[in-house]
mmCIF file of C-alpha atoms in Angstrom:
data_model
loop_
_atom_site.group_PDB
_atom_site.id
_atom_site.type_symbol
_atom_site.label_atom_id
_atom_site.label_comp_id
_atom_site.label_asym_id
_atom_site.label_seq_id
_atom_site.Cartn_x
_atom_site.Cartn_y
_atom_site.Cartn_z
ATOM 1 C CA UNK A 1 5.799 -22.661 26.355
ATOM 2 C CA UNK A 2 8.601 -20.371 24.585
ATOM 3 C CA UNK A 3 10.675 -17.943 26.123
ATOM 4 C CA UNK A 4 11.597 -15.165 24.366
ATOM 5 C CA UNK A 5 14.824 -13.321 25.478
ATOM 6 C CA UNK A 6 19.015 -12.778 24.963
ATOM 7 C CA UNK A 7 21.582 -14.333 26.734
ATOM 8 C CA UNK A 8 22.742 -13.652 29.864
ATOM 9 C CA UNK A 9 24.709 -16.451 31.165
ATOM 10 C CA UNK A 10 28.073 -18.510 30.458
ATOM 11 C CA UNK A 11 25.897 -21.631 29.743
ATOM 12 C CA UNK A 12 23.635 -19.545 27.562
ATOM 13 C CA UNK A 13 26.312 -19.264 25.626
ATOM 14 C CA UNK A 14 27.623 -22.715 25.102
ATOM 15 C CA UNK A 15 24.074 -23.957 24.349
ATOM 16 C CA UNK A 16 24.002 -21.213 21.258
ATOM 17 C CA UNK A 17 27.372 -22.383 20.174
ATOM 18 C CA UNK A 18 26.705 -26.230 20.366
ATOM 19 C CA UNK A 19 23.071 -25.219 18.757
ATOM 20 C CA UNK A 20 24.938 -23.273 15.522
ATOM 21 C CA UNK A 21 27.390 -25.913 15.617
ATOM 22 C CA UNK A 22 25.367 -28.847 15.130
ATOM 23 C CA UNK A 23 22.513 -26.529 12.849
ATOM 24 C CA UNK A 24 25.610 -26.178 10.234
ATOM 25 C CA UNK A 25 27.625 -29.440 10.134
ATOM 26 C CA UNK A 26 29.243 -28.514 6.184
ATOM 27 C CA UNK A 27 31.914 -26.528 8.267
ATOM 28 C CA UNK A 28 32.533 -28.788 11.132
ATOM 29 C CA UNK A 29 31.503 -28.557 14.389
ATOM 30 C CA UNK A 30 34.842 -27.417 15.749
ATOM 31 C CA UNK A 31 35.057 -24.366 13.112
ATOM 32 C CA UNK A 32 31.611 -23.276 15.014
ATOM 33 C CA UNK A 33 32.862 -23.614 18.934
ATOM 34 C CA UNK A 34 36.486 -21.832 18.440
ATOM 35 C CA UNK A 35 34.793 -19.119 15.773
ATOM 36 C CA UNK A 36 32.226 -18.110 18.766
ATOM 37 C CA UNK A 37 34.847 -18.255 21.378
ATOM 38 C CA UNK A 38 36.647 -16.014 19.452
ATOM 39 C CA UNK A 39 33.986 -13.734 19.638
ATOM 40 C CA UNK A 40 32.903 -14.475 22.773
ATOM 41 C CA UNK A 41 36.403 -13.949 23.881
ATOM 42 C CA UNK A 42 38.116 -10.818 22.036
ATOM 43 C CA UNK A 43 35.192 -8.910 20.216
ATOM 44 C CA UNK A 44 35.384 -5.511 22.418
ATOM 45 C CA UNK A 45 31.882 -5.429 20.840
ATOM 46 C CA UNK A 46 30.227 -8.244 22.152
ATOM 47 C CA UNK A 47 27.387 -7.874 24.535
ATOM 48 C CA UNK A 48 25.921 -11.656 25.509
ATOM 49 C CA UNK A 49 22.490 -9.803 25.220
ATOM 50 C CA UNK A 50 22.579 -8.722 21.558
ATOM 51 C CA UNK A 51 22.270 -12.663 21.617
ATOM 52 C CA UNK A 52 18.897 -13.516 20.980
ATOM 53 C CA UNK A 53 17.172 -16.453 21.861
ATOM 54 C CA UNK A 54 14.612 -18.794 22.373
ATOM 55 C CA UNK A 55 14.025 -21.612 24.782
ATOM 56 C CA UNK A 56 12.056 -24.144 25.361
ATOM 57 C CA UNK A 57 12.118 -26.317 28.836
ATOM 58 C CA UNK A 58 15.027 -24.390 29.763
ATOM 59 C CA UNK A 59 17.023 -25.568 26.154
ATOM 60 C CA UNK A 60 17.974 -22.764 23.887
ATOM 61 C CA UNK A 61 16.185 -24.164 20.554
ATOM 62 C CA UNK A 62 16.092 -20.860 18.382
ATOM 63 C CA UNK A 63 18.935 -18.100 18.357
ATOM 64 C CA UNK A 64 19.530 -14.661 15.917
ATOM 65 C CA UNK A 65 22.830 -12.274 17.037
ATOM 66 C CA UNK A 66 23.722 -8.656 16.502
ATOM 67 C CA UNK A 67 27.776 -8.811 15.684
ATOM 68 C CA UNK A 68 28.159 -4.902 16.486
ATOM 69 C CA UNK A 69 30.910 -3.158 15.069
ATOM 70 C CA UNK A 70 31.771 0.969 14.780
ATOM 71 C CA UNK A 71 32.459 1.578 10.502
ATOM 72 C CA UNK A 72 33.620 4.295 9.085
ATOM 73 C CA UNK A 73 32.277 5.805 5.587
ATOM 74 C CA UNK A 74 33.493 9.114 4.390
ATOM 75 C CA UNK A 75 34.573 10.158 7.815
ATOM 76 C CA UNK A 76 30.916 9.414 9.378
ATOM 77 C CA UNK A 77 30.849 7.201 12.263
ATOM 78 C CA UNK A 78 27.831 4.297 11.561
ATOM 79 C CA UNK A 79 26.964 1.665 14.214
ATOM 80 C CA UNK A 80 25.697 -1.311 12.228
ATOM 81 C CA UNK A 81 24.779 -4.695 12.762
ATOM 82 C CA UNK A 82 25.841 -7.569 11.690
ATOM 83 C CA UNK A 83 22.756 -10.335 11.664
ATOM 84 C CA UNK A 84 24.144 -13.908 12.177
ATOM 85 C CA UNK A 85 24.005 -17.875 13.451
ATOM 86 C CA UNK A 86 20.421 -17.573 12.656
ATOM 87 C CA UNK A 87 19.206 -20.862 13.673
ATOM 88 C CA UNK A 88 16.495 -22.910 14.639
ATOM 89 C CA UNK A 89 16.546 -26.310 15.836
ATOM 90 C CA UNK A 90 15.057 -28.284 13.773
ATOM 91 C CA UNK A 91 12.365 -30.618 16.279
ATOM 92 C CA UNK A 92 10.958 -26.422 17.276
ATOM 93 C CA UNK A 93 11.251 -25.666 13.061
ATOM 94 C CA UNK A 94 7.704 -23.911 11.432
ATOM 95 C CA UNK A 95 6.095 -22.729 14.172
ATOM 96 C CA UNK A 96 7.448 -18.773 13.278
ATOM 97 C CA UNK A 97 10.280 -18.750 16.157
ATOM 98 C CA UNK A 98 13.080 -16.691 13.792
ATOM 99 C CA UNK A 99 10.660 -15.027 11.914
ATOM 100 C CA UNK A 100 9.668 -13.125 15.605
ATOM 101 C CA UNK A 101 13.194 -13.093 16.788
ATOM 102 C CA UNK A 102 13.901 -11.181 13.430
ATOM 103 C CA UNK A 103 11.648 -8.653 14.400
ATOM 104 C CA UNK A 104 12.952 -8.586 17.620
ATOM 105 C CA UNK A 105 16.370 -7.824 16.606
ATOM 106 C CA UNK A 106 15.493 -5.463 13.966
ATOM 107 C CA UNK A 107 13.473 -3.344 16.877
ATOM 108 C CA UNK A 108 16.099 -3.860 18.947
ATOM 109 C CA UNK A 109 18.581 -2.551 16.619
ATOM 110 C CA UNK A 110 15.781 0.336 15.609
ATOM 111 C CA UNK A 111 15.779 1.079 20.125
ATOM 112 C CA UNK A 112 19.199 0.856 20.227
ATOM 113 C CA UNK A 113 20.169 3.537 17.516
ATOM 114 C CA UNK A 114 21.686 1.924 14.961
ATOM 115 C CA UNK A 115 22.106 3.127 11.787
ATOM 116 C CA UNK A 116 21.925 -0.181 9.684
ATOM 117 C CA UNK A 117 22.294 -3.569 10.006
ATOM 118 C CA UNK A 118 23.784 -5.922 6.972
ATOM 119 C CA UNK A 119 23.713 -9.898 6.870
ATOM 120 C CA UNK A 120 24.694 -12.549 4.105
ATOM 121 C CA UNK A 121 22.032 -15.496 3.794
ATOM 122 C CA UNK A 122 18.777 -17.144 1.874
ATOM 123 C CA UNK A 123 18.048 -15.175 -1.489
ATOM 124 C CA UNK A 124 14.956 -13.966 -1.046
ATOM 125 C CA UNK A 125 13.900 -14.493 2.575
ATOM 126 C CA UNK A 126 14.898 -11.359 4.471
ATOM 127 C CA UNK A 127 13.026 -8.583 2.568
ATOM 128 C CA UNK A 128 9.961 -9.170 4.702
ATOM 129 C CA UNK A 129 11.943 -7.288 7.083
ATOM 130 C CA UNK A 130 12.842 -4.840 5.305
ATOM 131 C CA UNK A 131 15.806 -6.122 3.898
ATOM 132 C CA UNK A 132 17.411 -5.500 0.330
ATOM 133 C CA UNK A 133 19.539 -7.099 -1.942
ATOM 134 C CA UNK A 134 22.795 -4.462 -1.876
ATOM 135 C CA UNK A 135 25.764 -6.837 -3.225
ATOM 136 C CA UNK A 136 25.857 -9.174 -6.310
ATOM 137 C CA UNK A 137 27.913 -12.357 -4.918
ATOM 138 C CA UNK A 138 30.948 -13.091 -7.231
ATOM 139 C CA UNK A 139 32.291 -16.289 -7.508
ATOM 140 C CA UNK A 140 35.759 -16.635 -9.714
ATOM 141 C CA UNK A 141 37.995 -19.861 -10.014
ATOM 142 C CA UNK A 142 41.964 -20.267 -10.554
ATOM 143 C CA UNK A 143 42.830 -23.109 -12.522
ATOM 144 C CA UNK A 144 44.789 -25.536 -10.732
ATOM 145 C CA UNK A 145 47.837 -25.109 -13.029
ATOM 146 C CA UNK A 146 48.645 -21.765 -11.281
ATOM 147 C CA UNK A 147 48.069 -23.027 -8.250
ATOM 148 C CA UNK A 148 51.148 -24.459 -7.782
ATOM 149 C CA UNK A 149 53.123 -21.052 -8.281
ATOM 150 C CA UNK A 150 51.867 -19.623 -5.223
ATOM 151 C CA UNK A 151 53.846 -19.511 -2.089
ATOM 152 C CA UNK A 152 52.040 -21.247 0.814
ATOM 153 C CA UNK A 153 52.010 -23.120 3.651
ATOM 154 C CA UNK A 154 49.396 -25.300 2.256
ATOM 155 C CA UNK A 155 50.370 -28.510 -0.235
ATOM 156 C CA UNK A 156 48.356 -28.696 -2.623
ATOM 157 C CA UNK A 157 47.543 -32.190 -3.864
ATOM 158 C CA UNK A 158 46.604 -33.602 -8.054
ATOM 159 C CA UNK A 159 42.984 -33.846 -7.863
ATOM 160 C CA UNK A 160 42.431 -38.000 -7.540
#
């Protein structure tokens, strides 16, 4: 039986961190551990209940987080909810858990006077929750010959 709730304990936060890190291994486990612990410890707007979770037999198997930030635009202040760390354990995918959590998160933000929310994610997926593509994604490149003139603590090695 799945239990839909929000994080409430340090154990919940640690399980979320582990789930996110294992789901996105391309950046490395410790990258996500450091990132999430930094948010938990240093973000003045972080609240554990902004982590919406699904538990199965006491273990967190799905998560969506809200990063809350006030934003000023043309002298007006807005409350913005950034959607992040949308993950479901591979053994529990295909059951609509993330969709139910997304609906729960959107409802939470509406009930708590968020002015708008943003996310960066899979194109043509989040539109069913009311999101639209607002900003194009830009990619650029720098020719390697120009990198040698950049002052940096990083060392540049030729490609072999």
